[in-house]
């Protein structure tokens, strides 16, 4: 998650973590269902790995939420992240040194 005065950008992994916690699915179980490493799941949740088309399809198969859902979250995150970073950069330039 990144934020500015006006915006907050939550990576898709934030929602993934909420989803699996609500359903009491462990990261290990999800990794096994997706045929990926537990570290990859951790990276996805922490925003250190992007939500790719391949990953979204694997999540759809593992959790039943559509690939499009995950890709829309990623697209929204990238748009919001751009706004956050632009606003933070603008604020930095406007502060007197």
PDB file of C-alpha atoms in Angstrom:
ATOM      1  CA  UNK A   1       0.000   0.000   0.000  1.00  0.00           C
ATOM      2  CA  UNK A   2       1.178   3.490  -0.860  1.00  0.00           C
ATOM      3  CA  UNK A   3      -0.562   6.707  -0.039  1.00  0.00           C
ATOM      4  CA  UNK A   4      -0.537  10.455  -0.454  1.00  0.00           C
ATOM      5  CA  UNK A   5      -2.671  13.144   1.129  1.00  0.00           C
ATOM      6  CA  UNK A   6      -5.524  12.406  -1.265  1.00  0.00           C
ATOM      7  CA  UNK A   7      -5.067   8.841  -2.510  1.00  0.00           C
ATOM      8  CA  UNK A   8      -4.401   5.341  -1.230  1.00  0.00           C
ATOM      9  CA  UNK A   9      -3.281   2.546  -3.552  1.00  0.00           C
ATOM     10  CA  UNK A  10      -3.904  -1.015  -2.373  1.00  0.00           C
ATOM     11  CA  UNK A  11      -2.160  -3.752  -4.352  1.00  0.00           C
ATOM     12  CA  UNK A  12      -4.300  -6.739  -5.406  1.00  0.00           C
ATOM     13  CA  UNK A  13      -2.466  -8.823  -2.825  1.00  0.00           C
ATOM     14  CA  UNK A  14      -4.164  -6.821  -0.090  1.00  0.00           C
ATOM     15  CA  UNK A  15      -7.530  -8.119  -1.294  1.00  0.00           C
ATOM     16  CA  UNK A  16      -6.125 -11.598  -1.824  1.00  0.00           C
ATOM     17  CA  UNK A  17      -4.970 -11.720   1.787  1.00  0.00           C
ATOM     18  CA  UNK A  18      -8.394 -10.589   3.014  1.00  0.00           C
ATOM     19  CA  UNK A  19     -10.083 -13.206   0.842  1.00  0.00           C
ATOM     20  CA  UNK A  20      -7.990 -16.151   1.973  1.00  0.00           C
ATOM     21  CA  UNK A  21      -8.076 -15.099   5.630  1.00  0.00           C
ATOM     22  CA  UNK A  22     -11.877 -14.841   5.544  1.00  0.00           C
ATOM     23  CA  UNK A  23     -12.059 -18.366   4.144  1.00  0.00           C
ATOM     24  CA  UNK A  24      -9.315 -19.725   6.400  1.00  0.00           C
ATOM     25  CA  UNK A  25      -7.124 -20.722   3.469  1.00  0.00           C
ATOM     26  CA  UNK A  26      -3.443 -20.702   4.323  1.00  0.00           C
ATOM     27  CA  UNK A  27      -0.776 -19.306   2.037  1.00  0.00           C
ATOM     28  CA  UNK A  28       0.609 -22.829   1.832  1.00  0.00           C
ATOM     29  CA  UNK A  29      -2.732 -24.251   0.690  1.00  0.00           C
ATOM     30  CA  UNK A  30      -3.131 -21.546  -1.918  1.00  0.00           C
ATOM     31  CA  UNK A  31       0.401 -22.056  -3.197  1.00  0.00           C
ATOM     32  CA  UNK A  32      -0.273 -25.758  -3.573  1.00  0.00           C
ATOM     33  CA  UNK A  33      -3.565 -25.158  -5.421  1.00  0.00           C
ATOM     34  CA  UNK A  34      -1.846 -22.713  -7.762  1.00  0.00           C
ATOM     35  CA  UNK A  35       1.309 -24.798  -8.197  1.00  0.00           C
ATOM     36  CA  UNK A  36       3.542 -21.899  -7.122  1.00  0.00           C
ATOM     37  CA  UNK A  37       5.881 -21.374  -4.190  1.00  0.00           C
ATOM     38  CA  UNK A  38       4.712 -20.055  -0.847  1.00  0.00           C
ATOM     39  CA  UNK A  39       7.232 -17.250  -1.309  1.00  0.00           C
ATOM     40  CA  UNK A  40       5.454 -16.228  -4.514  1.00  0.00           C
ATOM     41  CA  UNK A  41       2.151 -16.012  -2.618  1.00  0.00           C
ATOM     42  CA  UNK A  42       3.845 -13.899   0.063  1.00  0.00           C
ATOM     43  CA  UNK A  43       5.333 -11.644  -2.639  1.00  0.00           C
ATOM     44  CA  UNK A  44       1.949 -11.306  -4.297  1.00  0.00           C
ATOM     45  CA  UNK A  45       0.272 -10.390  -1.012  1.00  0.00           C
ATOM     46  CA  UNK A  46       3.004  -7.877  -0.140  1.00  0.00           C
ATOM     47  CA  UNK A  47       2.907  -6.251  -3.572  1.00  0.00           C
ATOM     48  CA  UNK A  48       6.394  -7.461  -4.483  1.00  0.00           C
ATOM     49  CA  UNK A  49       5.031  -9.511  -7.402  1.00  0.00           C
ATOM     50  CA  UNK A  50       2.612  -8.043  -9.948  1.00  0.00           C
ATOM     51  CA  UNK A  51      -0.757  -9.551 -10.757  1.00  0.00           C
ATOM     52  CA  UNK A  52      -0.066 -11.077 -14.155  1.00  0.00           C
ATOM     53  CA  UNK A  53      -2.539 -12.712 -16.513  1.00  0.00           C
ATOM     54  CA  UNK A  54      -1.047 -16.117 -15.680  1.00  0.00           C
ATOM     55  CA  UNK A  55      -1.387 -15.520 -11.954  1.00  0.00           C
ATOM     56  CA  UNK A  56      -4.942 -14.263 -12.337  1.00  0.00           C
ATOM     57  CA  UNK A  57      -5.918 -17.445 -14.184  1.00  0.00           C
ATOM     58  CA  UNK A  58      -4.324 -19.586 -11.472  1.00  0.00           C
ATOM     59  CA  UNK A  59      -6.217 -17.624  -8.817  1.00  0.00           C
ATOM     60  CA  UNK A  60      -9.447 -18.108 -10.731  1.00  0.00           C
ATOM     61  CA  UNK A  61      -8.891 -21.864 -10.764  1.00  0.00           C
ATOM     62  CA  UNK A  62      -7.861 -21.962  -7.107  1.00  0.00           C
ATOM     63  CA  UNK A  63     -10.424 -19.573  -5.611  1.00  0.00           C
ATOM     64  CA  UNK A  64     -13.231 -19.259  -8.125  1.00  0.00           C
ATOM     65  CA  UNK A  65     -12.923 -15.483  -8.547  1.00  0.00           C
ATOM     66  CA  UNK A  66     -12.605 -14.536 -12.203  1.00  0.00           C
ATOM     67  CA  UNK A  67      -9.307 -13.725 -13.812  1.00  0.00           C
ATOM     68  CA  UNK A  68     -10.836 -10.422 -14.885  1.00  0.00           C
ATOM     69  CA  UNK A  69     -11.514  -9.508 -11.265  1.00  0.00           C
ATOM     70  CA  UNK A  70      -7.824  -9.815 -10.370  1.00  0.00           C
ATOM     71  CA  UNK A  71      -6.692  -8.005 -13.511  1.00  0.00           C
ATOM     72  CA  UNK A  72      -9.100  -5.128 -12.840  1.00  0.00           C
ATOM     73  CA  UNK A  73      -7.692  -4.841  -9.327  1.00  0.00           C
ATOM     74  CA  UNK A  74      -4.177  -4.632 -10.792  1.00  0.00           C
ATOM     75  CA  UNK A  75      -5.214  -2.040 -13.366  1.00  0.00           C
ATOM     76  CA  UNK A  76      -6.922   0.067 -10.701  1.00  0.00           C
ATOM     77  CA  UNK A  77      -3.910  -0.269  -8.436  1.00  0.00           C
ATOM     78  CA  UNK A  78      -1.525   0.918 -11.141  1.00  0.00           C
ATOM     79  CA  UNK A  79      -3.723   3.944 -11.916  1.00  0.00           C
ATOM     80  CA  UNK A  80      -4.064   4.870  -8.258  1.00  0.00           C
ATOM     81  CA  UNK A  81      -0.355   4.285  -7.630  1.00  0.00           C
ATOM     82  CA  UNK A  82       0.495   6.733 -10.389  1.00  0.00           C
ATOM     83  CA  UNK A  83      -1.719   9.364  -8.747  1.00  0.00           C
ATOM     84  CA  UNK A  84      -0.164   8.727  -5.344  1.00  0.00           C
ATOM     85  CA  UNK A  85       3.372   9.063  -6.685  1.00  0.00           C
ATOM     86  CA  UNK A  86       2.569  12.155  -8.746  1.00  0.00           C
ATOM     87  CA  UNK A  87       0.964  13.868  -5.767  1.00  0.00           C
ATOM     88  CA  UNK A  88       3.852  12.950  -3.462  1.00  0.00           C
ATOM     89  CA  UNK A  89       6.379  14.210  -6.019  1.00  0.00           C
ATOM     90  CA  UNK A  90       4.481  17.451  -6.434  1.00  0.00           C
ATOM     91  CA  UNK A  91       4.368  17.913  -2.672  1.00  0.00           C
ATOM     92  CA  UNK A  92       8.127  17.338  -2.435  1.00  0.00           C
ATOM     93  CA  UNK A  93       8.803  20.007  -5.059  1.00  0.00           C
ATOM     94  CA  UNK A  94       6.531  22.504  -3.332  1.00  0.00           C
ATOM     95  CA  UNK A  95       8.109  22.143   0.111  1.00  0.00           C
ATOM     96  CA  UNK A  96      10.730  24.790   0.858  1.00  0.00           C
ATOM     97  CA  UNK A  97      14.171  23.323   1.424  1.00  0.00           C
TER      98      UNK A  97
END
